[in-house]
Amino acid sequence: MPDLAHEVVDHRFKALPPDAEGLTVGELAAQRRNLFTGGFTTPVLALSAESVEHNLRLLERYAERHGLAFAPHGKTSMAPQLFDRQLAHGAWGITAAVPHQARVYRAHGVGRIFLANELVDPVALRWLAAELDADPGFRFVCYVDSVRGVELMDEALTAAGARRPVAVVVELGAGDGARTGARTEADCTAVADAVAATRTLRLVGVAGYEGEVPRADGERVRAWLRRLVALAADFDKAGRFAPEAGEIVVSAGGSAWFDAVAEVFAEIPDLSLPVLKLLRSGAYVSHDDGHYRTLTPFNRVPEEGALEPAFRLWAQVVSRPTSEQAFANAGKRDAAHDLHLPEAQVVRDARTGEVRPAEGVTVTGLSDQHAWLRTEEGADLEVGDWVGMGLSHPCTSFDKWQLIPLVEADGTVVDYIRTFF
């Protein structure tokens, strides 16, 4: 397993102090530099140590309270250090979307992977077969949603000489026009029959993604989840699940509707085997100041707690051409912008170091390396000031940074989070 603390700091990692060149990440972290005065260059993305810990604990308690197993989606951060902390906070395993992600997980010691996608690439299946055969303790589960896909998996695994069958779950599509998944219960049954005809695959459950339900609202999402539960019960009654698996997997749950998942999964009847009710929400670890701030189920169930946005992108004002306009040195290369523009939240005064609310400052656009700022009359902003911005969409925030300072509230950098996109 790679030791991330021994990676050498150099020009690959933007924003890190130039005078840290040649230090290891562990050595730099041990110096506990200050984000603002310790030699970091702008723009720099910071992750709040306190908010990350709060979010980890909150979802751990939520899953325990509702009897859910939890395999957070690792595509959000692709950060093994955060995977380790998620597992330490009770996660069953880590969810992946594509083979590359699964390879990263395995390289860093993740023992349980749920691939929430179909897998028909023969090269990836050959790698998977070797990984399963080499490690009897490694557990892997992935989607199947078509007879042809099952045939391709079987052909590739047979050619690879796979000794352990691959555990699969039939994916129920979320509706017409949605993403992947067998569209009808009859289609799901045909896929299950195709799995039963192979020696290389083992049917262990059913799954899907409620976030793809067309015109999603509470009623439609719950109706689809009840279809998923009914499918599991029907398959179990028909003896379709492999008894040697020891449990039946029923999985759903993105970051917008996990309250509905918890509610409907509580209705799962007794089946012939214990049921692993597997939630897969991933964005919670950092949360955000836009998309998920609006969509989080904790808005509907505030008595369960609240997530905290952990990201703040710091950029420096480099131009103030008019009283109505300013430009900071962070752009599309640095900030998530696929859902919403960054939100100017605070200003750190270049003269005094004082941090104040970014009153009258609005991000109106992004160039590749500039943030366009509109400043209202009286807005206190000048060249050299640092602007702290909240971001929308964790998945496209993490992927722009290879090494992210983990920062305490007073600005002390206590660690650096390495990503692998």
CSV table of C-alpha atoms in Angstrom, one decimal:
chain,number,residue,atom,x,y,z
A,1,MET,CA,0.0,0.0,0.0
A,2,PRO,CA,1.5,3.4,-1.0
A,3,ASP,CA,2.6,5.6,1.9
A,4,LEU,CA,1.2,9.0,0.9
A,5,ALA,CA,3.1,10.8,3.7
A,6,HIS,CA,6.4,9.9,1.9
A,7,GLU,CA,5.4,11.5,-1.4
A,8,VAL,CA,7.8,14.4,-2.3
A,9,VAL,CA,6.3,17.9,-2.6
A,10,ASP,CA,7.2,19.6,-5.9
A,11,HIS,CA,5.8,21.6,-8.8
A,12,ARG,CA,3.1,19.0,-9.5
A,13,PHE,CA,1.0,20.2,-6.6
A,14,LYS,CA,-0.3,23.7,-7.2
A,15,ALA,CA,-0.5,26.3,-4.4
A,16,LEU,CA,2.0,24.5,-2.1
A,17,PRO,CA,4.8,26.7,-0.7
A,18,PRO,CA,7.7,26.9,-3.2
A,19,ASP,CA,10.2,26.6,-0.2
A,20,ALA,CA,8.6,23.2,0.6
A,21,GLU,CA,10.1,21.7,-2.6
A,22,GLY,CA,11.8,18.4,-1.7
A,23,LEU,CA,10.1,17.9,1.6
A,24,THR,CA,7.8,14.9,1.9
A,25,VAL,CA,4.1,15.5,2.5
A,26,GLY,CA,4.5,14.2,6.0
A,27,GLU,CA,7.4,16.5,6.8
A,28,LEU,CA,5.4,19.5,5.4
A,29,ALA,CA,2.3,18.5,7.4
A,30,ALA,CA,4.4,18.3,10.6
A,31,GLN,CA,5.4,21.9,10.2
A,32,ARG,CA,1.8,22.9,10.7
A,33,ARG,CA,2.1,26.0,8.5
A,34,ASN,CA,-0.6,28.6,8.3
A,35,LEU,CA,-2.6,28.7,5.1
A,36,PHE,CA,-2.3,32.5,4.9
A,37,THR,CA,1.2,33.2,6.2
A,38,GLY,CA,3.0,30.0,5.6
A,39,GLY,CA,4.1,30.5,2.0
A,40,PHE,CA,1.1,29.1,0.1
A,41,THR,CA,0.4,30.7,-3.3
A,42,THR,CA,-3.0,31.6,-4.6
A,43,PRO,CA,-5.4,30.2,-5.7
A,44,VAL,CA,-5.5,27.5,-3.0
A,45,LEU,CA,-8.3,25.1,-2.1
A,46,ALA,CA,-8.7,24.4,1.6
A,47,LEU,CA,-10.7,21.6,3.2
A,48,SER,CA,-12.0,22.3,6.7
A,49,ALA,CA,-10.7,19.7,9.2
A,50,GLU,CA,-13.5,20.3,11.6
A,51,SER,CA,-16.3,20.1,9.0
A,52,VAL,CA,-14.9,16.9,7.4
A,53,GLU,CA,-14.9,15.3,10.9
A,54,HIS,CA,-18.4,16.5,11.6
A,55,ASN,CA,-19.7,15.1,8.4
A,56,LEU,CA,-18.1,11.8,8.8
A,57,ARG,CA,-19.6,11.4,12.3
A,58,LEU,CA,-23.0,12.6,11.2
A,59,LEU,CA,-23.4,10.0,8.4
A,60,GLU,CA,-22.0,7.3,10.6
A,61,ARG,CA,-24.7,8.0,13.2
A,62,TYR,CA,-27.4,8.3,10.6
A,63,ALA,CA,-26.6,4.9,9.1
A,64,GLU,CA,-26.5,3.3,12.5
A,65,ARG,CA,-29.8,4.9,13.5
A,66,HIS,CA,-31.5,3.6,10.4
A,67,GLY,CA,-30.0,0.1,10.3
A,68,LEU,CA,-28.1,0.8,7.0
A,69,ALA,CA,-24.8,-0.4,5.8
A,70,PHE,CA,-22.8,2.4,4.1
A,71,ALA,CA,-20.5,2.3,1.1
A,72,PRO,CA,-19.9,6.0,0.3
A,73,HIS,CA,-19.2,6.7,-3.3
A,74,GLY,CA,-15.5,7.2,-3.7
A,75,LYS,CA,-15.7,9.0,-7.0
A,76,THR,CA,-16.5,12.2,-5.1
A,77,SER,CA,-13.0,12.6,-3.6
A,78,MET,CA,-10.8,9.8,-5.0
A,79,ALA,CA,-8.9,10.4,-1.8
A,80,PRO,CA,-7.6,7.2,0.0
A,81,GLN,CA,-7.0,9.2,3.2
A,82,LEU,CA,-10.7,10.1,3.2
A,83,PHE,CA,-11.6,6.4,2.4
A,84,ASP,CA,-9.6,5.3,5.4
A,85,ARG,CA,-11.5,7.8,7.6
A,86,GLN,CA,-14.9,6.8,6.2
A,87,LEU,CA,-14.1,3.1,6.9
A,88,ALA,CA,-13.0,4.0,10.4
A,89,HIS,CA,-16.4,5.7,10.8
A,90,GLY,CA,-18.2,2.5,10.1
A,91,ALA,CA,-18.4,2.3,6.3
A,92,TRP,CA,-19.0,-1.2,5.0
A,93,GLY,CA,-16.8,-0.5,1.9
A,94,ILE,CA,-16.4,2.1,-0.8
A,95,THR,CA,-18.4,2.5,-4.0
A,96,ALA,CA,-16.8,2.9,-7.4
A,97,ALA,CA,-18.1,3.8,-10.8
A,98,VAL,CA,-15.3,2.6,-13.2
A,99,PRO,CA,-12.5,0.1,-13.2
A,100,HIS,CA,-9.8,2.7,-12.7
A,101,GLN,CA,-11.4,3.8,-9.4
A,102,ALA,CA,-11.5,0.2,-8.2
A,103,ARG,CA,-7.8,-0.2,-9.0
A,104,VAL,CA,-7.0,2.9,-6.9
A,105,TYR,CA,-9.0,1.5,-4.1
A,106,ARG,CA,-7.3,-1.8,-4.2
A,107,ALA,CA,-3.8,-0.2,-4.4
A,108,HIS,CA,-4.7,1.5,-1.1
A,109,GLY,CA,-6.1,-1.5,0.7
A,110,VAL,CA,-9.9,-1.2,0.3
A,111,GLY,CA,-11.3,-4.7,1.0
A,112,ARG,CA,-14.9,-4.2,-0.1
A,113,ILE,CA,-15.9,-2.5,-3.3
A,114,PHE,CA,-19.4,-2.0,-4.7
A,115,LEU,CA,-19.1,-1.0,-8.4
A,116,ALA,CA,-22.3,0.9,-9.1
A,117,ASN,CA,-22.1,0.3,-12.9
A,118,GLU,CA,-22.0,-2.4,-15.5
A,119,LEU,CA,-18.6,-4.0,-16.2
A,120,VAL,CA,-18.1,-5.5,-19.6
A,121,ASP,CA,-14.5,-4.6,-20.5
A,122,PRO,CA,-12.6,-7.9,-20.8
A,123,VAL,CA,-9.3,-6.3,-19.7
A,124,ALA,CA,-10.9,-4.9,-16.5
A,125,LEU,CA,-12.6,-8.3,-15.9
A,126,ARG,CA,-9.3,-10.1,-16.3
A,127,TRP,CA,-7.8,-7.7,-13.7
A,128,LEU,CA,-10.8,-8.3,-11.4
A,129,ALA,CA,-10.5,-12.1,-11.7
A,130,ALA,CA,-6.9,-12.0,-10.8
A,131,GLU,CA,-7.6,-9.7,-7.8
A,132,LEU,CA,-10.3,-11.9,-6.5
A,133,ASP,CA,-8.3,-15.1,-6.9
A,134,ALA,CA,-5.2,-13.5,-5.2
A,135,ASP,CA,-7.2,-12.3,-2.2
A,136,PRO,CA,-9.9,-14.6,-0.7
A,137,GLY,CA,-10.9,-11.7,1.7
A,138,PHE,CA,-11.6,-9.2,-1.1
A,139,ARG,CA,-15.3,-8.7,-1.7
A,140,PHE,CA,-16.6,-7.1,-4.9
A,141,VAL,CA,-20.1,-6.5,-6.2
A,142,CYS,CA,-21.2,-4.9,-9.4
A,143,TYR,CA,-24.3,-4.2,-11.5
A,144,VAL,CA,-25.7,-6.2,-14.4
A,145,ASP,CA,-28.6,-4.9,-16.5
A,146,SER,CA,-28.7,-6.9,-19.7
A,147,VAL,CA,-28.5,-10.4,-21.0
A,148,ARG,CA,-25.7,-9.3,-23.4
A,149,GLY,CA,-23.8,-7.8,-20.6
A,150,VAL,CA,-23.9,-11.0,-18.7
A,151,GLU,CA,-22.7,-12.9,-21.7
A,152,LEU,CA,-19.8,-10.6,-22.1
A,153,MET,CA,-18.8,-10.9,-18.5
A,154,ASP,CA,-19.0,-14.7,-18.6
A,155,GLU,CA,-16.9,-14.9,-21.8
A,156,ALA,CA,-14.2,-12.6,-20.3
A,157,LEU,CA,-14.1,-14.3,-16.9
A,158,THR,CA,-14.0,-17.8,-18.5
A,159,ALA,CA,-11.2,-16.7,-20.8
A,160,ALA,CA,-9.3,-15.4,-17.7
A,161,GLY,CA,-9.7,-18.7,-15.9
A,162,ALA,CA,-11.5,-17.0,-13.0
A,163,ARG,CA,-11.8,-19.3,-10.0
A,164,ARG,CA,-14.1,-17.1,-7.9
A,165,PRO,CA,-17.5,-16.1,-9.2
A,166,VAL,CA,-18.1,-12.4,-9.4
A,167,ALA,CA,-21.0,-11.2,-7.2
A,168,VAL,CA,-23.6,-9.2,-9.2
A,169,VAL,CA,-26.8,-7.3,-8.5
A,170,VAL,CA,-29.5,-6.7,-11.1
A,171,GLU,CA,-29.9,-3.0,-11.6
A,172,LEU,CA,-33.5,-1.8,-11.8
A,173,GLY,CA,-33.7,1.3,-14.0
A,174,ALA,CA,-35.2,4.4,-12.5
A,175,GLY,CA,-37.7,4.9,-15.3
A,176,ASP,CA,-38.1,5.7,-19.0
A,177,GLY,CA,-35.4,8.1,-20.1
A,178,ALA,CA,-33.3,7.5,-17.0
A,179,ARG,CA,-29.8,6.2,-17.1
A,180,THR,CA,-28.7,2.6,-17.0
A,181,GLY,CA,-30.7,-0.3,-15.5
A,182,ALA,CA,-33.2,-2.9,-16.8
A,183,ARG,CA,-36.5,-1.0,-17.4
A,184,THR,CA,-39.1,-3.6,-16.3
A,185,GLU,CA,-39.3,-6.4,-13.8
A,186,ALA,CA,-39.5,-8.9,-16.7
A,187,ASP,CA,-36.2,-7.5,-18.1
A,188,CYS,CA,-34.7,-7.9,-14.6
A,189,THR,CA,-35.9,-11.5,-14.5
A,190,ALA,CA,-34.3,-12.2,-17.9
A,191,VAL,CA,-31.0,-10.8,-16.6
A,192,ALA,CA,-31.2,-12.9,-13.5
A,193,ASP,CA,-31.9,-16.0,-15.6
A,194,ALA,CA,-28.8,-15.2,-17.7
A,195,VAL,CA,-26.7,-14.9,-14.5
A,196,ALA,CA,-28.0,-18.3,-13.3
A,197,ALA,CA,-26.9,-19.9,-16.5
A,198,THR,CA,-23.2,-19.0,-15.9
A,199,ARG,CA,-20.6,-20.4,-13.6
A,200,THR,CA,-18.6,-17.2,-13.4
A,201,LEU,CA,-21.3,-15.0,-11.9
A,202,ARG,CA,-23.3,-15.1,-8.7
A,203,LEU,CA,-26.6,-13.2,-8.1
A,204,VAL,CA,-26.5,-11.6,-4.7
A,205,GLY,CA,-29.1,-8.8,-4.8
A,206,VAL,CA,-30.7,-5.9,-6.6
A,207,ALA,CA,-29.8,-2.2,-6.8
A,208,GLY,CA,-30.3,1.1,-8.5
A,209,TYR,CA,-30.1,4.8,-8.2
A,210,GLU,CA,-33.1,6.8,-7.2
A,211,GLY,CA,-31.5,10.1,-8.2
A,212,GLU,CA,-32.3,9.2,-11.8
A,213,VAL,CA,-36.1,8.9,-11.3
A,214,PRO,CA,-37.7,11.2,-13.9
A,215,ARG,CA,-39.2,14.4,-12.3
A,216,ALA,CA,-38.0,13.1,-9.0
A,217,ASP,CA,-40.0,14.1,-5.9
A,218,GLY,CA,-40.7,12.3,-2.7
A,219,GLU,CA,-43.6,10.3,-4.0
A,220,ARG,CA,-42.0,9.2,-7.2
A,221,VAL,CA,-38.7,8.3,-5.5
A,222,ARG,CA,-40.5,6.2,-2.8
A,223,ALA,CA,-42.6,4.5,-5.5
A,224,TRP,CA,-39.5,3.4,-7.3
A,225,LEU,CA,-37.7,2.3,-4.1
A,226,ARG,CA,-40.7,0.1,-3.3
A,227,ARG,CA,-40.4,-1.5,-6.8
A,228,LEU,CA,-36.8,-2.3,-5.9
A,229,VAL,CA,-37.8,-3.8,-2.6
A,230,ALA,CA,-40.6,-5.8,-4.2
A,231,LEU,CA,-38.1,-7.1,-6.9
A,232,ALA,CA,-35.8,-8.3,-4.1
A,233,ALA,CA,-38.7,-10.1,-2.4
A,234,ASP,CA,-39.9,-11.7,-5.7
A,235,PHE,CA,-36.4,-12.9,-6.6
A,236,ASP,CA,-36.0,-14.3,-3.1
A,237,LYS,CA,-39.3,-16.2,-3.2
A,238,ALA,CA,-38.2,-17.7,-6.6
A,239,GLY,CA,-34.9,-18.8,-5.1
A,240,ARG,CA,-32.8,-16.6,-7.4
A,241,PHE,CA,-30.2,-15.5,-4.9
A,242,ALA,CA,-27.1,-17.5,-4.3
A,243,PRO,CA,-27.5,-19.0,-0.7
A,244,GLU,CA,-23.7,-19.3,-0.4
A,245,ALA,CA,-23.5,-15.5,-0.5
A,246,GLY,CA,-24.9,-15.5,3.1
A,247,GLU,CA,-26.9,-12.3,2.6
A,248,ILE,CA,-29.0,-10.4,0.1
A,249,VAL,CA,-27.8,-7.0,-1.1
A,250,VAL,CA,-30.4,-4.3,-1.6
A,251,SER,CA,-28.7,-1.0,-2.5
A,252,ALA,CA,-29.6,2.6,-3.5
A,253,GLY,CA,-29.0,6.0,-2.1
A,254,GLY,CA,-27.3,9.0,-3.6
A,255,SER,CA,-26.9,12.3,-1.7
A,256,ALA,CA,-30.3,13.8,-2.4
A,257,TRP,CA,-32.8,11.1,-1.3
A,258,PHE,CA,-31.2,9.0,1.4
A,259,ASP,CA,-34.0,9.8,3.8
A,260,ALA,CA,-36.4,8.1,1.4
A,261,VAL,CA,-34.1,5.2,1.1
A,262,ALA,CA,-33.9,4.8,4.9
A,263,GLU,CA,-37.7,5.0,5.1
A,264,VAL,CA,-38.5,2.4,2.4
A,265,PHE,CA,-35.6,0.1,3.3
A,266,ALA,CA,-37.1,-0.1,6.8
A,267,GLU,CA,-40.0,-1.8,5.1
A,268,ILE,CA,-38.0,-4.6,3.6
A,269,PRO,CA,-39.7,-7.9,4.8
A,270,ASP,CA,-37.9,-10.8,6.2
A,271,LEU,CA,-36.2,-12.7,3.4
A,272,SER,CA,-34.5,-16.1,3.3
A,273,LEU,CA,-31.1,-14.5,4.2
A,274,PRO,CA,-30.1,-11.4,6.1
A,275,VAL,CA,-30.4,-8.3,4.1
A,276,LEU,CA,-27.5,-5.9,3.6
A,277,LYS,CA,-29.3,-2.5,3.2
A,278,LEU,CA,-26.5,-0.6,1.4
A,279,LEU,CA,-26.5,3.2,1.1
A,280,ARG,CA,-24.0,4.8,-1.3
A,281,SER,CA,-24.1,8.6,-0.7
A,282,GLY,CA,-20.7,10.2,-1.4
A,283,ALA,CA,-21.0,14.0,-1.5
A,284,TYR,CA,-21.5,14.3,2.3
A,285,VAL,CA,-17.8,14.1,3.2
A,286,SER,CA,-17.2,17.7,2.0
A,287,HIS,CA,-20.8,18.7,1.3
A,288,ASP,CA,-21.0,22.1,-0.6
A,289,ASP,CA,-22.3,25.6,-0.7
A,290,GLY,CA,-24.6,25.2,-3.6
A,291,HIS,CA,-26.2,22.1,-5.2
A,292,TYR,CA,-26.1,19.8,-2.2
A,293,ARG,CA,-26.8,22.6,0.3
A,294,THR,CA,-30.1,22.8,-1.5
A,295,LEU,CA,-30.8,19.1,-2.0
A,296,THR,CA,-29.6,17.5,1.2
A,297,PRO,CA,-32.2,15.4,2.9
A,298,PHE,CA,-31.2,17.0,6.2
A,299,ASN,CA,-33.2,20.0,5.0
A,300,ARG,CA,-36.3,17.8,5.2
A,301,VAL,CA,-35.3,16.1,8.5
A,302,PRO,CA,-33.5,18.8,10.5
A,303,GLU,CA,-33.9,16.8,13.7
A,304,GLU,CA,-31.3,14.3,12.2
A,305,GLY,CA,-28.6,17.0,12.1
A,306,ALA,CA,-27.0,19.1,9.4
A,307,LEU,CA,-24.0,18.7,7.1
A,308,GLU,CA,-21.3,21.4,7.0
A,309,PRO,CA,-19.7,22.7,3.8
A,310,ALA,CA,-16.0,21.9,4.1
A,311,PHE,CA,-14.5,23.5,0.9
A,312,ARG,CA,-13.2,27.1,0.6
A,313,LEU,CA,-11.3,28.3,-2.4
A,314,TRP,CA,-9.0,31.2,-1.7
A,315,ALA,CA,-8.1,33.5,-4.5
A,316,GLN,CA,-6.3,36.8,-4.6
A,317,VAL,CA,-7.6,40.0,-6.1
A,318,VAL,CA,-5.2,40.8,-8.9
A,319,SER,CA,-7.1,43.6,-10.7
A,320,ARG,CA,-9.6,46.3,-9.7
A,321,PRO,CA,-10.2,48.2,-13.0
A,322,THR,CA,-13.4,50.0,-11.9
A,323,SER,CA,-15.4,50.5,-8.8
A,324,GLU,CA,-17.9,48.0,-10.0
A,325,GLN,CA,-15.5,45.2,-11.1
A,326,ALA,CA,-12.6,43.2,-9.8
A,327,PHE,CA,-10.7,40.0,-10.9
A,328,ALA,CA,-9.3,37.3,-8.7
A,329,ASN,CA,-6.8,34.7,-9.8
A,330,ALA,CA,-9.0,31.5,-9.7
A,331,GLY,CA,-11.0,30.2,-12.6
A,332,LYS,CA,-12.3,27.1,-14.3
A,333,ARG,CA,-9.1,25.3,-13.7
A,334,ASP,CA,-9.5,25.7,-9.9
A,335,ALA,CA,-13.3,25.9,-9.1
A,336,ALA,CA,-16.3,23.7,-9.7
A,337,HIS,CA,-18.5,25.5,-12.2
A,338,ASP,CA,-20.7,22.8,-13.8
A,339,LEU,CA,-23.7,23.4,-11.6
A,340,HIS,CA,-23.2,26.9,-10.0
A,341,LEU,CA,-20.6,29.6,-9.9
A,342,PRO,CA,-18.5,30.0,-6.7
A,343,GLU,CA,-20.0,32.1,-4.0
A,344,ALA,CA,-17.9,34.9,-2.5
A,345,GLN,CA,-18.1,34.5,1.3
A,346,VAL,CA,-15.3,36.3,3.0
A,347,VAL,CA,-12.4,38.7,2.3
A,348,ARG,CA,-9.1,38.5,4.1
A,349,ASP,CA,-7.6,42.0,4.2
A,350,ALA,CA,-4.1,42.1,2.6
A,351,ARG,CA,-3.0,44.9,4.9
A,352,THR,CA,-4.3,43.7,8.3
A,353,GLY,CA,-5.1,40.0,7.9
A,354,GLU,CA,-8.6,40.6,9.2
A,355,VAL,CA,-11.3,38.4,7.8
A,356,ARG,CA,-14.7,40.0,7.1
A,357,PRO,CA,-17.8,39.0,5.2
A,358,ALA,CA,-17.6,39.6,1.4
A,359,GLU,CA,-20.5,42.1,1.5
A,360,GLY,CA,-21.3,43.5,-1.9
A,361,VAL,CA,-19.0,41.0,-3.8
A,362,THR,CA,-20.5,38.5,-6.3
A,363,VAL,CA,-18.9,36.1,-8.6
A,364,THR,CA,-20.5,36.6,-12.0
A,365,GLY,CA,-18.3,34.5,-14.3
A,366,LEU,CA,-15.1,32.4,-14.6
A,367,SER,CA,-12.4,32.4,-17.2
A,368,ASP,CA,-9.8,29.7,-17.3
A,369,GLN,CA,-7.7,31.5,-14.6
A,370,HIS,CA,-9.8,34.4,-13.5
A,371,ALA,CA,-13.0,34.9,-11.4
A,372,TRP,CA,-15.1,37.9,-12.5
A,373,LEU,CA,-16.3,39.8,-9.4
A,374,ARG,CA,-19.0,42.4,-9.4
A,375,THR,CA,-18.6,44.8,-6.5
A,376,GLU,CA,-21.5,47.0,-5.3
A,377,GLU,CA,-21.0,50.6,-4.2
A,378,GLY,CA,-19.1,50.7,-1.0
A,379,ALA,CA,-17.7,47.1,-1.3
A,380,ASP,CA,-14.4,47.0,0.6
A,381,LEU,CA,-12.1,45.2,-1.8
A,382,GLU,CA,-8.7,46.1,-3.2
A,383,VAL,CA,-5.8,44.4,-5.1
A,384,GLY,CA,-4.0,42.0,-2.9
A,385,ASP,CA,-7.0,41.0,-0.7
A,386,TRP,CA,-7.8,37.3,-0.6
A,387,VAL,CA,-11.4,36.2,-1.3
A,388,GLY,CA,-12.7,33.0,0.2
A,389,MET,CA,-15.3,31.3,-2.0
A,390,GLY,CA,-17.8,28.5,-1.4
A,391,LEU,CA,-18.1,25.9,-4.1
A,392,SER,CA,-21.0,23.9,-5.6
A,393,HIS,CA,-20.6,20.2,-6.4
A,394,PRO,CA,-18.0,18.3,-4.5
A,395,CYS,CA,-17.2,15.8,-7.4
A,396,THR,CA,-15.9,18.6,-9.7
A,397,SER,CA,-14.1,20.4,-6.9
A,398,PHE,CA,-11.9,17.5,-5.7
A,399,ASP,CA,-10.8,16.6,-9.2
A,400,LYS,CA,-9.1,19.9,-9.9
A,401,TRP,CA,-6.6,19.5,-7.1
A,402,GLN,CA,-4.0,16.7,-6.5
A,403,LEU,CA,-3.0,17.7,-3.0
A,404,ILE,CA,-5.5,19.7,-0.8
A,405,PRO,CA,-4.6,21.3,2.5
A,406,LEU,CA,-6.7,20.1,5.4
A,407,VAL,CA,-7.0,23.3,7.5
A,408,GLU,CA,-8.2,24.0,11.0
A,409,ALA,CA,-10.3,27.0,11.9
A,410,ASP,CA,-7.4,29.1,12.8
A,411,GLY,CA,-5.7,28.5,9.5
A,412,THR,CA,-3.3,25.8,10.6
A,413,VAL,CA,-2.7,23.1,7.9
A,414,VAL,CA,-2.7,19.7,9.7
A,415,ASP,CA,-2.5,17.4,6.6
A,416,TYR,CA,-2.7,17.2,2.9
A,417,ILE,CA,-5.3,15.2,1.1
A,418,ARG,CA,-4.0,13.4,-2.0
A,419,THR,CA,-6.5,12.7,-4.9
A,420,PHE,CA,-6.2,10.2,-7.7
A,421,PHE,CA,-8.3,11.1,-10.7
